[in-house]
Coordinates of C-alpha atoms in Angstrom, one line a residue:
Chain A
X92 CA 3.0 3.8 -49.7
X93 CA 0.9 5.0 -51.9
X94 CA 1.0 2.0 -54.4
X95 CA 0.5 -0.4 -50.9
X96 CA -2.7 1.5 -50.3
X97 CA -3.6 1.6 -54.0
X98 CA -3.1 -2.3 -53.7
X99 CA -5.1 -3.0 -50.3
X100 CA -8.1 -0.8 -51.9
X101 CA -8.2 -3.0 -55.0
X102 CA -7.9 -6.3 -53.1
X103 CA -11.1 -4.9 -50.7
X104 CA -12.8 -4.1 -54.1
X105 CA -12.2 -7.7 -55.4
X106 CA -13.4 -8.9 -52.4
X107 CA -16.6 -7.0 -51.6
X108 CA -17.5 -6.3 -55.4
X109 CA -20.2 -8.0 -55.3
X110 CA -22.3 -6.1 -52.6
X111 CA -20.0 -2.4 -53.9
X112 CA -21.0 -2.6 -57.0
X113 CA -24.2 -2.8 -57.2
X114 CA -25.1 -0.8 -53.8
X115 CA -22.7 2.1 -55.3
X116 CA -24.6 2.5 -58.3
X117 CA -27.5 2.3 -56.5
X118 CA -26.9 5.0 -54.6
X119 CA -25.8 7.2 -57.7
X120 CA -29.1 6.7 -58.9
X121 CA -31.0 8.0 -55.8
X122 CA -28.6 10.7 -55.7
X123 CA -29.9 11.2 -59.6
X124 CA -33.3 10.8 -58.6
X125 CA -33.7 13.3 -55.9
X126 CA -33.1 16.3 -58.3
X127 CA -36.0 18.2 -60.4
X128 CA -34.3 18.0 -63.2
X129 CA -35.8 15.6 -65.8
X130 CA -32.9 14.6 -67.8
X131 CA -31.5 13.6 -64.2
X132 CA -34.6 12.0 -63.3
X133 CA -34.2 9.6 -66.5
X134 CA -30.5 9.1 -65.9
X135 CA -31.4 8.3 -62.5
X136 CA -33.1 5.7 -63.4
X137 CA -31.2 4.4 -66.2
X138 CA -28.4 3.8 -63.2
X139 CA -31.0 2.5 -61.3
X140 CA -32.0 -0.3 -64.0
X141 CA -28.1 -1.0 -64.4
X142 CA -27.7 -1.6 -60.7
X143 CA -30.0 -4.1 -60.3
X144 CA -28.4 -5.5 -63.6
X145 CA -25.3 -5.3 -61.2
X146 CA -27.2 -7.1 -58.2
X147 CA -28.7 -9.9 -60.3
X148 CA -25.4 -10.6 -62.0
X149 CA -23.3 -10.5 -58.7
X150 CA -25.7 -11.3 -55.9
X151 CA -28.1 -13.9 -57.2
X152 CA -27.4 -16.9 -56.5
X153 CA -28.5 -20.1 -58.5
X154 CA -31.8 -21.7 -57.9
X155 CA -33.0 -25.3 -58.5
X156 CA -34.1 -24.9 -62.1
X157 CA -34.6 -21.9 -64.4
X158 CA -38.1 -21.0 -64.5
X159 CA -38.1 -20.6 -60.5
X160 CA -35.1 -18.4 -61.2
X161 CA -36.2 -16.3 -63.6
X162 CA -39.3 -15.7 -62.1
X163 CA -37.7 -15.2 -59.0
X164 CA -35.4 -12.7 -60.7
X165 CA -38.0 -10.8 -62.2
X166 CA -40.4 -10.6 -59.3
X167 CA -37.4 -9.2 -57.1
X168 CA -36.4 -6.5 -59.8
X169 CA -39.8 -5.3 -60.2
X170 CA -40.3 -5.0 -56.4
X171 CA -37.0 -3.0 -56.0
X172 CA -38.2 -1.2 -59.1
X173 CA -41.3 -0.3 -57.3
X174 CA -39.6 0.8 -54.2
X175 CA -37.3 2.9 -55.9
X176 CA -40.2 4.4 -58.2
X177 CA -41.9 5.2 -54.6
X178 CA -39.4 6.9 -52.9
X179 CA -38.2 9.2 -55.5
X180 CA -42.0 10.0 -57.1
X181 CA -43.1 13.3 -56.5
X182 CA -46.8 12.9 -57.6
X183 CA -48.2 10.9 -54.4
X184 CA -50.7 9.0 -56.4
X185 CA -47.8 7.7 -58.5
X186 CA -46.1 7.0 -55.6
X187 CA -49.1 4.6 -54.3
X188 CA -49.2 2.9 -57.0
X189 CA -45.4 2.1 -57.6
X190 CA -46.1 0.7 -54.1
X191 CA -49.2 -1.4 -54.9
X192 CA -46.9 -2.7 -57.9
X193 CA -44.4 -3.5 -55.7
X194 CA -46.6 -5.0 -53.2
X195 CA -48.0 -7.5 -56.4
X196 CA -43.7 -8.3 -57.0
X197 CA -43.6 -9.4 -53.5
X198 CA -46.7 -11.4 -53.5
X199 CA -45.5 -13.3 -56.7
X200 CA -42.5 -14.1 -54.4
X201 CA -44.3 -15.4 -51.7
X202 CA -46.3 -17.9 -54.1
X203 CA -42.5 -19.0 -55.3
X204 CA -41.6 -19.6 -51.8
X205 CA -45.4 -21.9 -51.5
X206 CA -47.0 -19.4 -49.5
X207 CA -50.2 -19.5 -51.7
X208 CA -52.7 -18.0 -48.5
X209 CA -50.1 -15.4 -47.6
X210 CA -49.9 -14.3 -50.8
X211 CA -53.4 -13.8 -51.7
X212 CA -54.3 -12.4 -47.8
X213 CA -51.4 -9.5 -48.9
X214 CA -53.0 -8.7 -52.1
X215 CA -56.5 -8.4 -50.1
X216 CA -55.0 -6.7 -47.3
X217 CA -52.4 -4.4 -49.0
X218 CA -53.4 -3.9 -52.5
X219 CA -56.8 -3.9 -52.0
X220 CA -57.5 -2.3 -48.7
X221 CA -54.7 0.1 -47.4
X222 CA -53.7 1.1 -50.5
X223 CA -57.0 2.2 -51.4
X224 CA -57.5 3.9 -47.9
X225 CA -54.4 6.0 -48.9
X226 CA -55.5 6.8 -51.9
X227 CA -58.6 8.0 -50.9
X228 CA -56.8 10.1 -48.5
X229 CA -54.7 11.4 -51.0
X230 CA -57.8 12.4 -52.8
X231 CA -59.2 14.5 -50.3
X232 CA -55.8 16.1 -49.4
X233 CA -55.2 16.9 -52.7
X234 CA -53.7 19.9 -54.0
X235 CA -53.6 21.3 -57.5
X236 CA -50.3 20.9 -59.0
X237 CA -46.9 19.7 -57.2
X238 CA -46.3 20.5 -53.9
X239 CA -43.5 22.2 -52.2
X240 CA -43.4 19.1 -49.9
X241 CA -43.0 16.8 -52.6
X242 CA -40.2 18.0 -54.7
X243 CA -37.9 18.8 -51.6
X244 CA -37.2 15.7 -49.5
X245 CA -35.5 17.0 -46.2
X246 CA -31.6 15.5 -46.3
X247 CA -32.0 13.3 -49.5
X248 CA -28.2 12.6 -49.4
X249 CA -27.8 12.1 -45.8
X250 CA -30.6 9.5 -45.6
X251 CA -29.7 7.8 -48.9
X252 CA -26.6 7.4 -47.3
X253 CA -27.4 6.1 -44.2
X254 CA -30.0 3.6 -46.0
X255 CA -27.3 2.4 -48.1
X256 CA -25.1 1.4 -45.1
X257 CA -27.6 -0.3 -43.8
X258 CA -28.0 -2.1 -46.7
X259 CA -24.2 -2.7 -47.3
X260 CA -24.3 -4.0 -43.8
X261 CA -27.2 -6.3 -44.0
X262 CA -26.1 -7.8 -47.7
X263 CA -22.4 -8.0 -46.2
X264 CA -23.4 -10.5 -43.2
X265 CA -26.0 -12.1 -45.2
X266 CA -23.0 -12.6 -48.1
X267 CA -20.6 -14.0 -45.3
X268 CA -23.0 -15.8 -43.0
X269 CA -24.5 -18.1 -46.1
X270 CA -21.4 -19.3 -48.2
X271 CA -21.6 -19.9 -51.9
X272 CA -22.4 -23.3 -53.2
X273 CA -24.6 -26.3 -52.3
X274 CA -25.1 -27.1 -48.3
X275 CA -23.2 -30.1 -48.6
X276 CA -19.9 -28.8 -49.2
X277 CA -19.6 -26.5 -46.3
X278 CA -20.8 -28.5 -43.8
X279 CA -17.2 -28.1 -42.2
X280 CA -17.1 -24.7 -42.1
X281 CA -18.7 -22.2 -39.8
X282 CA -22.0 -21.9 -41.7
X283 CA -24.9 -21.0 -39.0
X284 CA -27.8 -20.9 -41.6
X285 CA -27.4 -24.8 -43.5
X286 CA -27.7 -27.4 -41.2
X287 CA -31.2 -27.3 -39.4
X288 CA -31.6 -30.3 -37.3
X289 CA -34.9 -31.7 -37.3
X290 CA -35.5 -31.6 -33.5
X291 CA -35.5 -28.2 -33.9
X292 CA -37.6 -27.6 -36.8
X293 CA -40.4 -29.8 -34.8
X294 CA -39.6 -28.0 -31.5
X295 CA -43.2 -26.3 -31.2
X296 CA -45.4 -29.1 -32.1
X297 CA -45.9 -31.6 -35.0
X298 CA -49.0 -29.3 -35.9
X299 CA -46.7 -27.1 -37.4
X300 CA -44.6 -29.5 -40.0
X301 CA -46.2 -29.6 -43.4
X302 CA -46.3 -32.9 -44.8
X303 CA -44.2 -32.9 -48.2
X304 CA -42.8 -29.3 -46.9
X305 CA -45.0 -26.9 -49.1
X306 CA -47.3 -24.7 -47.7
X307 CA -50.8 -25.4 -47.7
X308 CA -53.8 -23.8 -45.8
X309 CA -54.4 -26.2 -44.0
X310 CA -51.3 -26.5 -42.4
X311 CA -51.3 -22.8 -42.1
X312 CA -54.5 -23.4 -40.3
X313 CA -53.7 -25.9 -38.3
X314 CA -50.9 -24.0 -36.9
X315 CA -52.4 -20.7 -36.6
X316 CA -55.3 -22.0 -34.2
X317 CA -53.4 -25.1 -32.6
X318 CA -50.2 -23.7 -31.9
X319 CA -51.1 -19.7 -31.8
X320 CA -54.3 -19.6 -30.7
X321 CA -53.9 -16.8 -28.0
X322 CA -52.4 -14.5 -30.9
X323 CA -55.2 -14.9 -33.1
X324 CA -57.8 -13.9 -30.2
X325 CA -54.8 -11.0 -29.5
X326 CA -55.1 -10.2 -33.1
X327 CA -58.7 -9.8 -33.1
X328 CA -58.9 -7.6 -30.1
X329 CA -56.1 -5.5 -31.6
X330 CA -58.3 -4.8 -34.9
X331 CA -61.1 -4.4 -33.0
X332 CA -59.1 -1.4 -31.2
X333 CA -57.8 -0.1 -33.9
X334 CA -61.6 -0.1 -35.7
X335 CA -62.5 1.9 -33.1
X336 CA -59.8 4.5 -32.4
X337 CA -60.1 5.0 -36.0
X338 CA -63.8 6.1 -36.1
X339 CA -62.9 8.5 -32.8
X340 CA -59.8 9.8 -34.3
X341 CA -61.5 10.7 -37.4
X342 CA -65.1 10.7 -36.6
X343 CA -65.1 13.9 -34.6
X344 CA -66.4 16.9 -35.9
X345 CA -64.6 19.7 -37.4
X346 CA -63.6 22.5 -34.7
X347 CA -64.8 25.8 -35.9
X348 CA -63.0 28.8 -35.4
X349 CA -65.8 31.0 -34.6
Chain B
X23 CA -31.5 -24.7 -50.5
X24 CA -29.4 -21.9 -48.7
X25 CA -28.4 -20.2 -51.9
X26 CA -32.4 -19.6 -52.5
X27 CA -32.6 -18.3 -48.8
X28 CA -30.1 -16.0 -49.6
X29 CA -31.6 -14.4 -52.2
X30 CA -34.9 -14.1 -50.5
X31 CA -33.1 -12.6 -47.5
X32 CA -30.9 -10.3 -49.5
X33 CA -34.4 -9.0 -51.3
X34 CA -35.9 -8.7 -48.0
X35 CA -33.0 -7.0 -47.1
X36 CA -33.1 -4.6 -49.8
X37 CA -36.8 -3.4 -49.3
X38 CA -36.6 -3.1 -45.8
X39 CA -33.1 -0.6 -46.5
X40 CA -35.5 1.4 -49.4
X41 CA -38.4 1.9 -46.9
X42 CA -36.1 3.1 -44.3
X43 CA -34.7 5.5 -46.8
X44 CA -37.9 6.9 -47.6
X45 CA -39.2 7.0 -44.2
X46 CA -36.3 9.3 -43.5
X47 CA -36.7 11.4 -46.7
X48 CA -39.7 12.2 -47.9
X49 CA -41.9 14.9 -46.5
X50 CA -45.6 13.9 -47.4
X51 CA -47.4 12.2 -44.7
X52 CA -48.8 9.5 -46.8
X53 CA -45.6 8.7 -48.5
X54 CA -44.2 8.1 -44.9
X55 CA -46.8 5.7 -44.1
X56 CA -46.3 4.2 -47.5
X57 CA -42.7 3.3 -46.6
X58 CA -43.3 2.3 -43.0
X59 CA -45.4 -0.3 -45.1
X60 CA -42.7 -1.3 -47.6
X61 CA -40.8 -1.9 -44.7
X62 CA -42.8 -4.5 -43.1
X63 CA -43.5 -6.5 -46.5
X64 CA -39.5 -6.5 -46.5
X65 CA -39.7 -8.3 -42.8
X66 CA -42.6 -10.3 -44.0
X67 CA -40.8 -11.8 -46.8
X68 CA -38.0 -12.8 -44.9
X69 CA -40.2 -14.1 -42.5
X70 CA -41.8 -16.6 -45.2
X71 CA -38.6 -17.4 -46.6
X72 CA -37.5 -18.4 -43.4
X73 CA -41.0 -20.3 -42.6
X74 CA -40.1 -22.4 -46.3
X75 CA -36.6 -23.0 -45.4
X76 CA -37.6 -24.5 -42.1
X77 CA -40.3 -26.4 -43.4
X78 CA -43.0 -25.5 -40.9
X79 CA -45.8 -23.1 -40.8
X80 CA -44.1 -20.6 -37.6
X81 CA -42.7 -18.1 -40.4
X82 CA -46.3 -17.7 -42.0
X83 CA -48.1 -17.7 -38.7
X84 CA -45.7 -14.5 -37.9
X85 CA -46.2 -12.9 -41.0
X86 CA -50.0 -12.8 -40.5
X87 CA -49.7 -11.2 -37.3
X88 CA -47.3 -8.8 -38.9
X89 CA -49.8 -8.2 -41.5
X90 CA -53.2 -7.8 -39.1
X91 CA -50.5 -5.0 -37.2
X92 CA -49.8 -3.5 -40.2
X93 CA -53.6 -3.0 -41.1
X94 CA -54.7 -1.5 -37.8
X95 CA -51.7 1.0 -38.2
X96 CA -52.5 2.1 -41.5
X97 CA -56.1 2.6 -40.5
X98 CA -55.0 4.7 -37.2
X99 CA -52.5 6.3 -39.6
X100 CA -54.7 7.6 -42.2
X101 CA -57.3 8.7 -39.5
X102 CA -54.6 10.8 -38.0
X103 CA -53.7 12.5 -41.0
X104 CA -57.0 13.3 -41.9
X105 CA -57.5 15.4 -38.9
X106 CA -53.5 16.8 -39.3
X107 CA -54.6 17.9 -42.7
X108 CA -57.7 19.3 -41.1
X109 CA -56.0 21.2 -39.0
X110 CA -53.3 22.7 -41.2
X111 CA -54.6 22.1 -44.5
X112 CA -50.8 20.8 -45.9
X113 CA -49.6 17.3 -45.6
X114 CA -46.1 18.2 -44.8
X115 CA -44.5 16.6 -42.0
X116 CA -42.0 19.4 -41.1
X117 CA -45.2 21.6 -40.2
X118 CA -45.3 19.6 -37.1
X119 CA -41.8 19.5 -36.7
X120 CA -42.4 21.7 -33.3
X121 CA -43.7 18.7 -31.0
X122 CA -39.8 18.2 -30.7
X123 CA -37.8 18.5 -28.0
X124 CA -37.7 22.5 -27.0
X125 CA -34.4 22.7 -27.1
X126 CA -33.8 21.6 -30.6
X127 CA -34.2 23.8 -33.4
X128 CA -37.3 23.2 -35.6
X129 CA -36.6 21.5 -38.9
X130 CA -39.2 23.5 -40.9
X131 CA -37.6 23.6 -44.3
X132 CA -40.7 25.3 -45.9
X133 CA -40.6 29.0 -46.4
X134 CA -44.8 29.4 -45.6
X135 CA -44.6 28.0 -41.9
X136 CA -44.7 32.1 -41.3
X137 CA -47.6 32.8 -43.3
X138 CA -50.1 30.4 -42.3
X139 CA -53.0 32.2 -40.3
X140 CA -54.3 30.6 -37.1
X141 CA -57.6 31.9 -37.7
X142 CA -59.8 31.2 -40.8
X143 CA -61.8 33.7 -42.5
X144 CA -65.3 33.5 -43.3
X145 CA -66.6 32.8 -46.8
X146 CA -68.8 36.2 -47.8
X147 CA -70.1 36.6 -51.3
X148 CA -68.6 39.8 -53.0
X149 CA -70.6 42.9 -53.4
X150 CA -71.1 45.0 -56.2
X151 CA -71.1 43.8 -60.0
X152 CA -68.6 41.9 -61.1
X153 CA -66.2 43.8 -63.3
X154 CA -65.4 43.1 -67.0
X155 CA -62.0 41.5 -67.2
X156 CA -60.2 40.2 -70.6
X157 CA -60.5 36.5 -70.7
X158 CA -56.7 35.6 -69.8
X159 CA -57.0 37.0 -66.7
X160 CA -60.1 35.8 -65.8
X161 CA -58.8 32.2 -66.7
X162 CA -55.7 32.7 -64.7
X163 CA -57.8 33.3 -61.4
X164 CA -58.8 30.1 -59.5

């Protein structure tokens, strides 16, 4: 009975190894990173590096061209590393800077996806405006030394397990719905993301179709102000109301206790 | 093409999950909102990847709207954080756990929640002559 169970576990492991190994190592690294001991945190960083290597080995699909593949792998690793540092770093300023690095790596991925304008806009808005605002608020609300609420997160193990369960579900579903190999081989099997009929891609309007498949700013402008003009105007209204709201909330005079 | 799509979707899923872990776990209000922004970045990466895969601009347009709403959310979130900090002088989110349902137990982890005085005392100048203290003790006082 036990040998049968062990065999079934080994069989499940070999079929789900590509997803389970990096995620198990990642969970272990996060558990080590939640401690306040310096040696344990460094061990956690090391295990996180090993988890990233395992993910790059097992989950990374081959892409066209070694330069594109190495750039994509590098940017992805930087983004995930920046996210892990932001989670576990106890000093808020360094956590915000790690988030800035993650945003820059994600913008590198946007460039690889031919979204040049969106990469530049994300750098300006996120790394330029949002993170600077966050750093200003950290500066205003700063306490000397390490705060107690930074070094003791609430339910770190439970939160990590829940997050990694969600990650396992997402990656497992992605792994199964996009089979490995070139699209032409798996046309016959159930592969919903492989064959994109042109009618579906052009359903909204010919404005949205790009000329050579690569994104240009003129195409983005045509789609934005052609198909989504209502959305642009409403986004302007949302921005205006957010500005008024921020000034109204933070502009009040501090109430005196006396 | 779908292999490359899987790469970008996987990175987007991992970033979203890491942002969710940070949002559930951290107690600092600033890091909480940074984790929410990280989740939005994962979603934007997903949208851009699909836009590139289908070779049209709908993904990028949707991501532009996500970016706009994220910026608005960050502005209002920072205003709220500033006001909350002015109330209780701390960036801990578990201080405000009294805003949950009344029949649930409060989730206050820290011990200093009982010691917070509701009234703030005015700053009075010290009276009398400053005593002579050894250097080490003077340096230890804030």
